[in-house]
Each structure stands twice: as structure tokens, then as C-alpha cells.
Coordinates of C-alpha atoms and ligand atoms in Angstrom, one line a residue:
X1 CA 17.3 -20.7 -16.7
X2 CA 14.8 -20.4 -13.6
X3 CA 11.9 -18.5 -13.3
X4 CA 9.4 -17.5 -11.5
X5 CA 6.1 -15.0 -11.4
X6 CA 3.9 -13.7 -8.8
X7 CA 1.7 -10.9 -7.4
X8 CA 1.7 -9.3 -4.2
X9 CA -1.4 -6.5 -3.0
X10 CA -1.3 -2.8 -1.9
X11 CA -2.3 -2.3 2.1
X12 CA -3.4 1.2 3.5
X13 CA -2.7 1.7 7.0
X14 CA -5.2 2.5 9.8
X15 CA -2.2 2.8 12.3
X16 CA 0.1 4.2 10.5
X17 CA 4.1 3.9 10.0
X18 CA 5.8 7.0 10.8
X19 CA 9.7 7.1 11.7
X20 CA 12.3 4.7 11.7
X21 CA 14.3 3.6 14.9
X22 CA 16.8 2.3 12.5
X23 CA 17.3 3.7 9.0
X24 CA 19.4 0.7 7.6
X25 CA 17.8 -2.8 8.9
X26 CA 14.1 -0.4 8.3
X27 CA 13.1 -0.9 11.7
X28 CA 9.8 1.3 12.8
X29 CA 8.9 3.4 16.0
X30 CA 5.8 2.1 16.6
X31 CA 3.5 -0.8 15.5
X32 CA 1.2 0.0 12.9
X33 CA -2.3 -1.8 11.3
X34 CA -3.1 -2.7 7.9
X35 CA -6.1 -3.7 5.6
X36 CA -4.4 -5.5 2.5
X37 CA -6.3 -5.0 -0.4
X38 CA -8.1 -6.9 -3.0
X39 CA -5.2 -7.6 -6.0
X40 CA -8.4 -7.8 -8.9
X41 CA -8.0 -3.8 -8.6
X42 CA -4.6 -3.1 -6.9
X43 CA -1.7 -5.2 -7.4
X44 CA 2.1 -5.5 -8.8
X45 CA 3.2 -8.1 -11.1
X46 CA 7.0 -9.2 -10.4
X47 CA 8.7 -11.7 -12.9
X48 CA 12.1 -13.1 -11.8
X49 CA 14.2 -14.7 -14.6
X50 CA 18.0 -16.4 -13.0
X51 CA 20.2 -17.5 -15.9
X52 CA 23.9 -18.6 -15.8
X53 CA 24.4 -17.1 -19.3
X54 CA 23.0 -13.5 -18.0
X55 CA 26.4 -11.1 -17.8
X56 CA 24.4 -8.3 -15.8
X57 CA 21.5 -7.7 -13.2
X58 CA 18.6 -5.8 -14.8
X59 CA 15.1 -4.5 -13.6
X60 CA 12.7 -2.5 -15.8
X61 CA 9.9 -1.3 -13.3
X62 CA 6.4 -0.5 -15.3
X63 CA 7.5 -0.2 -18.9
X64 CA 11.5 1.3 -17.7
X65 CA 15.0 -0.2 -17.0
X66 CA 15.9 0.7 -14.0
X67 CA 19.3 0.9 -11.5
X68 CA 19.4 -2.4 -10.2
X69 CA 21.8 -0.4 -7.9
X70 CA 19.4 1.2 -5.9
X71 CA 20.5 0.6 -1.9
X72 CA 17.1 -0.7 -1.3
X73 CA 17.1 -3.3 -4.0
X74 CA 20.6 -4.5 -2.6
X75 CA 19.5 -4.3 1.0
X76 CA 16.4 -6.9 -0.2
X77 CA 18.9 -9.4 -1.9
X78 CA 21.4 -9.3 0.7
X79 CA 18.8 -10.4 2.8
X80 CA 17.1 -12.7 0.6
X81 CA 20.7 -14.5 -0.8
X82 CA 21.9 -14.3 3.2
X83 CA 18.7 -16.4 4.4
X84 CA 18.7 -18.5 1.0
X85 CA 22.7 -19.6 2.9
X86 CA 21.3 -19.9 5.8
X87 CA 18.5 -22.3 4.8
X88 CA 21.4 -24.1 3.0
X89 CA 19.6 -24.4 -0.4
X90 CA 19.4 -22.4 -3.2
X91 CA 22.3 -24.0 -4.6
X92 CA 24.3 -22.2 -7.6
X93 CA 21.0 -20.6 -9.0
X94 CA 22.6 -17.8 -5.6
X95 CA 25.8 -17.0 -7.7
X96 CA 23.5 -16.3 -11.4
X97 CA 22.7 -12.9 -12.6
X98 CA 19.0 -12.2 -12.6
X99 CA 16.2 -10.2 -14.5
X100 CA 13.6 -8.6 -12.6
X101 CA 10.4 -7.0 -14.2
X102 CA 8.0 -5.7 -12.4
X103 CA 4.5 -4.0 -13.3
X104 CA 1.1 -2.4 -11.2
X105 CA -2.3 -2.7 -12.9
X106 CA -2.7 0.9 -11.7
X107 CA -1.1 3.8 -13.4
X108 CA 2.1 4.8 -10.5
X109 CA 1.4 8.5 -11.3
X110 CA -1.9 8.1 -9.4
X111 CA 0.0 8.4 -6.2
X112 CA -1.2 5.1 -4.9
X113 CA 0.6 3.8 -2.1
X114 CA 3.3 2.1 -5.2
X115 CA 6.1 0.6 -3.3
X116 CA 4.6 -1.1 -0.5
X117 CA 3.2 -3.8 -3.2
X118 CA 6.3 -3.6 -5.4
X119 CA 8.8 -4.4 -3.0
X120 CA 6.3 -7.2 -1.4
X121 CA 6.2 -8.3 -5.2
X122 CA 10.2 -8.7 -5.4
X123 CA 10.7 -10.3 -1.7
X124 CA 7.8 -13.0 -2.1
X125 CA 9.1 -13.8 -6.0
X126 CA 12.8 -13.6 -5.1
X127 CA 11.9 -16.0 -1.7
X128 CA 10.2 -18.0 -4.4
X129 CA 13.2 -18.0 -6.4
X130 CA 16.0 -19.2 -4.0
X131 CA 12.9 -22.0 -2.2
X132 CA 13.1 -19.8 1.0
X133 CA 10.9 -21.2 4.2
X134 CA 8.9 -19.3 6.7
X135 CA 7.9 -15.7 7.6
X136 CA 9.4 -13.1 4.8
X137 CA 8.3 -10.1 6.1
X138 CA 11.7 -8.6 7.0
X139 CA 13.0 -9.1 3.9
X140 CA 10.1 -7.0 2.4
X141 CA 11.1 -4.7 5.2
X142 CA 14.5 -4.0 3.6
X143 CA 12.8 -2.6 0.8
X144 CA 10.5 -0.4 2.5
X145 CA 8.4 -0.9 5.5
X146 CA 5.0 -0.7 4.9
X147 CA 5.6 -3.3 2.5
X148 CA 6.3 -5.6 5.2
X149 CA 2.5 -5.7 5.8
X150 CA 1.9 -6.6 2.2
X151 CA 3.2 -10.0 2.5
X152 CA -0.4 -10.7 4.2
X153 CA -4.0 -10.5 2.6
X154 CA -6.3 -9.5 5.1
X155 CA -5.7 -7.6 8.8
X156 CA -2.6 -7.6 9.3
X157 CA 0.0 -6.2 12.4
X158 CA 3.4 -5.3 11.9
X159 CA 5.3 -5.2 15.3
X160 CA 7.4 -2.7 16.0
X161 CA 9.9 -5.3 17.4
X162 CA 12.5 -4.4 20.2
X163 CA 15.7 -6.1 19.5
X164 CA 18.4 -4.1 18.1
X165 CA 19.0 -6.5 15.1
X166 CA 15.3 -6.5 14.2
X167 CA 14.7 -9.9 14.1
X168 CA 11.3 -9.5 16.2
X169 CA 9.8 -7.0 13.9
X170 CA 7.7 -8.4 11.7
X171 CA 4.1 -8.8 10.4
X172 CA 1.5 -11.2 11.3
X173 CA -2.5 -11.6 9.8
X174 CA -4.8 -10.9 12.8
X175 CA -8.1 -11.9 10.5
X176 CA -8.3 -12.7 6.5
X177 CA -9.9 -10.9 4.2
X178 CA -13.0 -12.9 4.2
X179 CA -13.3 -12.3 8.2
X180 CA -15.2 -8.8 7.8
X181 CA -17.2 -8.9 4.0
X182 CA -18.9 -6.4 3.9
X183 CA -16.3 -3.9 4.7
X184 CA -15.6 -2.2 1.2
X185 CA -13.1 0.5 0.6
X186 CA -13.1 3.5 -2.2
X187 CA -9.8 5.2 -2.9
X188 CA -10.2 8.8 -4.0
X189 CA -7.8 9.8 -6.3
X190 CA -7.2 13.9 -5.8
X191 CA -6.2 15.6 -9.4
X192 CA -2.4 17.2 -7.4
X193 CA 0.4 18.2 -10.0
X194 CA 2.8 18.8 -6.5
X195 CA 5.9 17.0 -6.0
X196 CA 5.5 15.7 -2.2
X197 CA 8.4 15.1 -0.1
X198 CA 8.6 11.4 0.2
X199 CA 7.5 9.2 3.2
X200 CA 10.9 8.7 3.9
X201 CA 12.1 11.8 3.9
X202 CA 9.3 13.1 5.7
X203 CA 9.6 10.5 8.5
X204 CA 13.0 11.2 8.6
X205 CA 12.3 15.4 9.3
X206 CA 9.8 14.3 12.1
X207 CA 11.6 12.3 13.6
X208 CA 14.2 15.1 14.2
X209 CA 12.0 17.9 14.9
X210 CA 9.0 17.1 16.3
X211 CA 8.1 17.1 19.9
X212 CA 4.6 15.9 19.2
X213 CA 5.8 12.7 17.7
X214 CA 7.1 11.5 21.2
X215 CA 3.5 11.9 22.5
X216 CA 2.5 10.1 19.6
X217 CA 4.8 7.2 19.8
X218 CA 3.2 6.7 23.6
X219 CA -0.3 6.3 22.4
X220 CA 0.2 4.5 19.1
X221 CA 0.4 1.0 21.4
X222 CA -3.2 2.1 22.9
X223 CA -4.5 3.0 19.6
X224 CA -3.2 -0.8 18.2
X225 CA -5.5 -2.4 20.6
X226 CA -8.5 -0.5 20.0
X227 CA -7.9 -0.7 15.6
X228 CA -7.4 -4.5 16.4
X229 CA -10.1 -5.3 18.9
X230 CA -12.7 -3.3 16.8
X231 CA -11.5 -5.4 14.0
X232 CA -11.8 -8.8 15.0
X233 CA -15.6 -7.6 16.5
X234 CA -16.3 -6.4 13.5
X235 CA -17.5 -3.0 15.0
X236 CA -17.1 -0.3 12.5
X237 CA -17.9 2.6 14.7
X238 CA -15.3 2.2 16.4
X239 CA -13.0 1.2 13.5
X240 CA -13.9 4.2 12.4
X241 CA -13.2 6.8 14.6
X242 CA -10.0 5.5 15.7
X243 CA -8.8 5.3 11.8
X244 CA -10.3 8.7 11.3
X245 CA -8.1 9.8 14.6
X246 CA -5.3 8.1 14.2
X247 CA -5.1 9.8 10.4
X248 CA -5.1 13.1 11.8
X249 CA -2.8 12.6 14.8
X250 CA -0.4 11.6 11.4
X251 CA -1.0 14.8 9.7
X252 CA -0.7 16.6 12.8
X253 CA 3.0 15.2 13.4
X254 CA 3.6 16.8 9.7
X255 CA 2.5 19.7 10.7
X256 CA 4.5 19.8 13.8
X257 CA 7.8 18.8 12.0
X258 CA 10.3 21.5 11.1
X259 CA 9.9 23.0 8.6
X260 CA 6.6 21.7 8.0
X261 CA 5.1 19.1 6.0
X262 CA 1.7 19.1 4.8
X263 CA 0.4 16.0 2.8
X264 CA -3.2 17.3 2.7
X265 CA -4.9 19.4 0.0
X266 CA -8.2 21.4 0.1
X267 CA -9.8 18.7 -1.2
X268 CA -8.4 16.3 1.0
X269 CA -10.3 18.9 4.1
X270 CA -13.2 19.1 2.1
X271 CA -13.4 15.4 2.1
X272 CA -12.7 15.3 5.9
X273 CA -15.5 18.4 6.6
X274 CA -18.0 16.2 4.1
X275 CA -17.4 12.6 5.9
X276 CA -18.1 13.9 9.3
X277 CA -20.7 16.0 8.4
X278 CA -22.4 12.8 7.0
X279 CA -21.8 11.0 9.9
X280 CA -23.5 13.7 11.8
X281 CA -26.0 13.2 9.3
X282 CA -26.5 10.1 10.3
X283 CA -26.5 9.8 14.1
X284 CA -23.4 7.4 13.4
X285 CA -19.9 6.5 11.9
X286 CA -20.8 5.3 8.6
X287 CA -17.6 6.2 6.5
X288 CA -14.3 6.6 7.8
X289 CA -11.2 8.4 6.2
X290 CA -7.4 8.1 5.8
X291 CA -4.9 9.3 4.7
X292 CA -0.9 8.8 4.0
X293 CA 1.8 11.1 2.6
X294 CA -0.2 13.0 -0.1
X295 CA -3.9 14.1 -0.7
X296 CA -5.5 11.1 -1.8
X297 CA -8.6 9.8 0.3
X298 CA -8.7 6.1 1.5
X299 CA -12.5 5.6 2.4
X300 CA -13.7 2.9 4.3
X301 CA -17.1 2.0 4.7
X302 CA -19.6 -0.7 5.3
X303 CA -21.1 -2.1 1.7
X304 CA -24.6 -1.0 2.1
X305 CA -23.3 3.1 2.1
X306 CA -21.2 2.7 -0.6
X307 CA -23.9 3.8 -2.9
X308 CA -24.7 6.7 -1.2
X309 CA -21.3 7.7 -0.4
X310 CA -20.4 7.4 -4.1
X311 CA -23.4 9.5 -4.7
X312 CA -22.3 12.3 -2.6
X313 CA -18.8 12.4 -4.0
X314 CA -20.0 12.5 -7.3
X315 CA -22.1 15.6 -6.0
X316 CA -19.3 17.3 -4.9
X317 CA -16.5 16.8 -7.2
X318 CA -18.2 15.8 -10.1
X319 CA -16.1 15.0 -12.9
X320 CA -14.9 16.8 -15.8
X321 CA -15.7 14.9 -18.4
X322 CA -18.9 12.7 -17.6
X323 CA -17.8 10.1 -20.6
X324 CA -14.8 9.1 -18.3
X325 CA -15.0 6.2 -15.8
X326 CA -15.2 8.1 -12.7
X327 CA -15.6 4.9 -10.8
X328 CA -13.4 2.2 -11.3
X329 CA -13.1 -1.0 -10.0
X330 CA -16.3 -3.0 -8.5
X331 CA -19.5 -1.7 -9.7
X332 CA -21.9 0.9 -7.7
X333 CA -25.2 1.2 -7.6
X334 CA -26.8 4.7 -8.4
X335 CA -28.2 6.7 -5.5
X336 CA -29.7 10.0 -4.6
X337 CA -28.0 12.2 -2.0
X338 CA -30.9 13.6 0.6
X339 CA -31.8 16.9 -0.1
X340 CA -32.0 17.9 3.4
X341 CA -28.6 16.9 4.0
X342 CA -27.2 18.4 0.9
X343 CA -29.0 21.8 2.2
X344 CA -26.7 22.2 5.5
X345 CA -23.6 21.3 3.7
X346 CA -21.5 24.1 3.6
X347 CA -19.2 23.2 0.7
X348 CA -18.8 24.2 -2.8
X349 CA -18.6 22.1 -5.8
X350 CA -15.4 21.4 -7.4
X351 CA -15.8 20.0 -10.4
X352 CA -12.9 18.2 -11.7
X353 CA -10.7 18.0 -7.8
X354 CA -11.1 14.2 -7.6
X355 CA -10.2 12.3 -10.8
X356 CA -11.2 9.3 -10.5
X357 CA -12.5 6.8 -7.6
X358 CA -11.3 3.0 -7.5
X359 CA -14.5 0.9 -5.2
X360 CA -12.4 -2.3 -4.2
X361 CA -12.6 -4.9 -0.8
X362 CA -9.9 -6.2 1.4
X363 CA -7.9 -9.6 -0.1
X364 CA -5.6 -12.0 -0.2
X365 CA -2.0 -12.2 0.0
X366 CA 0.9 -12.7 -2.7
X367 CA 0.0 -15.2 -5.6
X368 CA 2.5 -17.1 -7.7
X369 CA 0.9 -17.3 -11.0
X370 CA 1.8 -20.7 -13.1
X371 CA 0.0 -19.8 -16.4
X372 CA 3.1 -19.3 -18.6
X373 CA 1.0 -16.2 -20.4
X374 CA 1.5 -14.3 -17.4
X375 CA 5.5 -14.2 -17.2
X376 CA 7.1 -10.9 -18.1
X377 CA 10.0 -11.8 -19.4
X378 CA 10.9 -14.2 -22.9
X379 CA 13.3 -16.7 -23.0
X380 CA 16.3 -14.2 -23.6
X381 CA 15.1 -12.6 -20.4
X382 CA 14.1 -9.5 -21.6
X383 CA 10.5 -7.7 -21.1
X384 CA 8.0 -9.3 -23.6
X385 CA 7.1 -5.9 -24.0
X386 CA 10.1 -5.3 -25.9
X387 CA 10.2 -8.4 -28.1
X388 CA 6.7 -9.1 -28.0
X389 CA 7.0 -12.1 -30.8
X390 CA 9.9 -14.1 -28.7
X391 CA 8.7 -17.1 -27.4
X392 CA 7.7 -16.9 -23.2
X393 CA 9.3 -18.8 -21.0
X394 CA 7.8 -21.4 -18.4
X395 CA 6.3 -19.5 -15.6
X396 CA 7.6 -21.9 -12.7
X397 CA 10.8 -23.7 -14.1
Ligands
DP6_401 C1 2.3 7.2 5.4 O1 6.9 2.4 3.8 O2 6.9 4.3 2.1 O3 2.2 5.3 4.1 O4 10.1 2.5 4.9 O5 10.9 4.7 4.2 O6 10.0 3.2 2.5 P1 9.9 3.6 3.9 O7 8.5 4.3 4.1 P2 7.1 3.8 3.5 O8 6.2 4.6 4.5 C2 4.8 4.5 4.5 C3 4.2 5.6 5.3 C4 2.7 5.7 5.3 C5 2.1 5.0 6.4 C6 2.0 3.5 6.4 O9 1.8 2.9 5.3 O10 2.0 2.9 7.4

């Protein structure tokens, strides 16, 4: 038996992703810019168990079995046992059935950007697996593509690529995550019972319908420069207001698709109406907002606001039951929103509309853990979960 563990992070976009030039090698429209985040808050956990004696392929994602059948799953090993060939190694561990188990240390329901670090999680442990060299971000690709920039810690790029088969579209780091310190990020989770319609679907619907989207896919090269230059300067005005555009133009393309699609909540525009409004406030970008396919707030801001951003949330959407950790995550300091600022805003209190915050920093990339305590599966390969007294198995054998 072989096996092997790892963790990979979760990235939010500040260029975003939107439409696929090819549905089946995952090949994107435009280039798009990430910030990976730190893994001691958002992370999946991905243990990879290859046995001659296993008669089947299994997964069990957070606490489930799972199809192993699913066409993205097979459209990552294809790839991975295709390169492992390639590479000439891998030997007859290729031809063994495996064991996959995979978990996030944050609850999935929270409609956190899920897959991205999942399937970042299963190409970085499989690549592991099979001794693979050099860049894996296309295999991640296969199994969705903004986890393509989770194979990174840091900034990170993912070019569009223009070769039919793909082969130039892949991520790169511009900076790590140590480059900018002090940049901080607070993830608003909105309370939202609705179903959304998936990113892929959704991308998919754009693509055909919306004329808006071609304008878009012009100016997304323009607005890579100006996300990456403000990066590497470290200049968060201008970070800022080109993540805080750049969202919008996103939200406007849903809106423009046919029938519609509209990812954003009340709450997610009161959060908009506040952030400017403090900005305002403050003669200058100090927080800046985005947002993917559903109503959840990705804040980012530099360290010394965090306080006072926290504050103001709090204000607004204070939560229902004050015993609960509202913040997660790094600790914040207590601070008192300015009265005069509080006076002009025109919102009303929601108590309850945000359910919790998570206050986390930009980080590394994928980690293979050795500590043997930290493999998910025992020595029959199955979840420890499920045979918690079985004996675990060697985390790198
Ligand atoms: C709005 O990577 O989930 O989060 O490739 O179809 O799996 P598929 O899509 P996915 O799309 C992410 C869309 C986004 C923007 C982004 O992360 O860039």
C-alpha cells in the first residue's frame, strides 16, 4: 500500500474567471488574479491510499462516499495517470485502485468558494502519489478552474492560454504571501437558504447570451495589469478600486445573461452601499469588496482597519445570538464606529443577515503533511472516521 496526505488553500479572485473557451480541457476566456489564502483558517485535507488488494475506486468527500464517477474526477486522473506515462514513472502503483478522502476545516454549507481547494487538494496529492515533476496546474484545471490558482500560495495569475490544446494555460505566483503583510482579508458569510445556479452553469448561460460579456472579455487583459501592478507596489487604493470594479463588471455580466442570474442579496448591496460609503468617509479606499457566484462578501483591507471595519459590521448586522463566535479565525481588536459617520449612513440594521465572519491573511501553497496522525484513511483504507480504533497508516509510504 502507498499513501500519501496533503493540504491545498482556498483563493478568491480579484479578476475573476467567467466562461470557458473550452468546456472539456477547462480552458478560460480571459486571465484572471488570485489571492490564495491562509490554510490555518481555509483549507482541504486530501488523503490518497493505492493498494493492489483494493477491488474498487472510492472517495468520501467531508464525512460521505461519493461517485468516484463524476466526469470531473475522471478528467483529473486521466490527466494525472497520462502525465505520470509520460514522465515514465509511476510504475505499477498507475494500474492499483485507490482511496481518496478528502475534508475542509470549514463547514461546505457556508458557501465558501469549496471546490477550488478540493480539487487543488486531489491534483497536488494524486501528483504526489504517482512522483509527478513540474507545474500541475492543468491537472487541477481538469477539475475545475479556479482551482488551477490554488496550486500557489500567494498572488497568483492564471493565463488564459491561446493554444487550442491548452497547454499554455496555466498559473504562475506573481508575489508570495509574505510579499504584502499587512493585507488581511474578512470573509462575510450572508445567512441565504437559496439554491444558486452554479458557476458553471452560470458561465455557461453567459457565455451564450450575453453581449456584455464580449466587452468584458476586451478589458479583462487591461484590468490584469492594473490588479497585478497595484499588487507588486503594494498600493491598495488602487487594488481596491479595481477589485471593487472588476466585481461588479462580474455581476453585471449575470445580470446581462439570459434569463438572468443574480448572485447578489440585499445584504450583499448593503455591504457594497456601507464599504463605499466608508471609503467616502474616509477620503480614501480603505476596504475593498468582492464577490463570486452567491452573496457572500470577500473583504479586503489593510490590517490596521480591520478593527474598525469589524466594528461597523458588527453594527450593522449584529448577530443573533451574541454567545456565538461571530468572528472566527485571527483575533480582532474591539473598536468604536464614529458617531458622525454612523449618523449619515442610511441603512438599517439587520440583525442576524451575516452569520458569521472568518478574519484570515493571504498564504502558502499545498502542504504534504508527514505526521502519520494526520492521514484519513486506516490501513484497510477506509475513513478513520468510520473505524476510528483501526490502526493509521504511514502518512508518506
Ligand atoms: C465566480 O472554478 O467553480 O468563483 O471551472 O466550471 O468548475 P468551473 O468553475 P469554477 O468558477 C469560479 C468562478 C468564480 C470566479 C473565480 O474564482 O475566478
Amino acid at each position: 500500500m502507498k499513501s500519501v496526505t496533503c493540504t491545498a488553500p482556498v483563493n478568491i479572485a480579484v479578476v475573476k474567471y467567467w466562461g470557458k473557451r473550452d468546456e472539456n480541457l477547462v480552458l478560460p476566456l480571459n486571465s484572471s488574479v488570485s489571492v490564495t489564502l491562509s490554510q490555518d483558517q481555509l483549507r482541504a485535507k486530501t488523503t490518497i491510499c493505492a493498494c493492489e488488494h483494493f477491488t474498487e475506486n472510492k472517495i468520501w468527500l467531508n464525512g460521505r462516499e461519493d461517485t468516484f464517477e463524476s466526469p470531473r474526477i475522471q478528467n483529473l486522473l486521466k490527466e494525472v495517470k497520462n502525465r505520470a506515462k509520460q514522465q515514465g514513472d509511476g510504475g505499477k502503483i498507475l494500474d492499483w485502485k485507490i482511496h481518496i478522502c478528502s475534508e475542509n476545516n470549514f463547514p461546505t454549507a457556508a458557501g465558501l468558494a469549496s471546490s477550488a481547494a478540493g480539487y487543488a487538494c486531489l491534483a497536488f496529492t494524486l501528483a504526489r502519489l504517482y512522483r509527478l515533476e513540474g507545474d500541475i496546474s492543468d491537472i487541477a484545471r481538469r477539475g475545475s478552474g479556479s482551482a488551477c490558482r490554488s496550486v500557489h500560495g500567494g498572488f497568483v495569475v492564471w493565463d488564459k492560454g491561446d493554444k487550442d490544446d491548452g497547454t499554455d494555460s496555466i498559473s504562475r505566483q506573481i508575489a508570495p504571501h509574505t510579499h504584502w503583510p499587512d493585507l488581511h482579508v474578512l470573509i462575510l458569510v450572508v445567512s441565504d437558504k437559496k439554491k444558486h445556479i452554479g458557476s458553471s452553469e452560470g458561465m455557461q448561460t453567459t457565455v451564450r447570451s450575453s453581449e456584455l460579456m464580449l466587452e468584458r472579455v476586451r478589458q479583462v487583459p487591461k484590468r490584469v495589469d492594473l490588479i497585478s501592478n497595484a499588487i507588486l507596489s503594494k498600493d491598495f487604493d488602487s487594488f481596491a478600486t479595481h477589485t471593487m470594479k472588476e466585481s461588479n463588471q462580474l455581476h453585471a455580466v449575470c445580470l446581462d445573461t439570459y434569463p438572468p442570474i443574480s448572485y447578489l442579496t440585499d445584504v450583499s448591496r448593503q455591504v457594497i452601499t456601507l464599504v463605499h460609503a466608508y471609503n467616502k468617509y474616509c477620503g480614501q479606499n480603505k476596504v475593498a469588496y468582492t464577490f463570486d457566484a452567491g452573496p457572500n462578501a470577500c473583504l479586503y483591507l489593510l490590517e490596521e482597519n480591520v478593527a474598525m471595519v469589524t466594528a461597523l459590521i458588527k453594527y450593522l448586522f449584529p448577530p443573533e445570538d451574541v454567545s456565538e463566535h461571530f468572528v472566527t479565525g485571527l483575533p480582532v481588536d474591539e473598536a468604536k464606529v464614529p458617531e458622525d459617520f454612523i449618523s449619515t449612513l442610511n441603512l438599517p440594521i439587520q440583525q442576524g443577515a451575516i452569520k458569521y465572519m472568518i478574519h484570515t491573511v493571504p498564504g502558502d501553497g499545498p502542504q504534504v503533511l508527514t505526521d502519520n496522525d494526520e492521514c484519513l484513511l486506516n490501513e484497510n483504507g477506509d475513513p478513520n472516521y468510520l473505524v476510528p480504533e483501526k490502526r493509521k497508516i504511514d502518512c508518506v509510504s
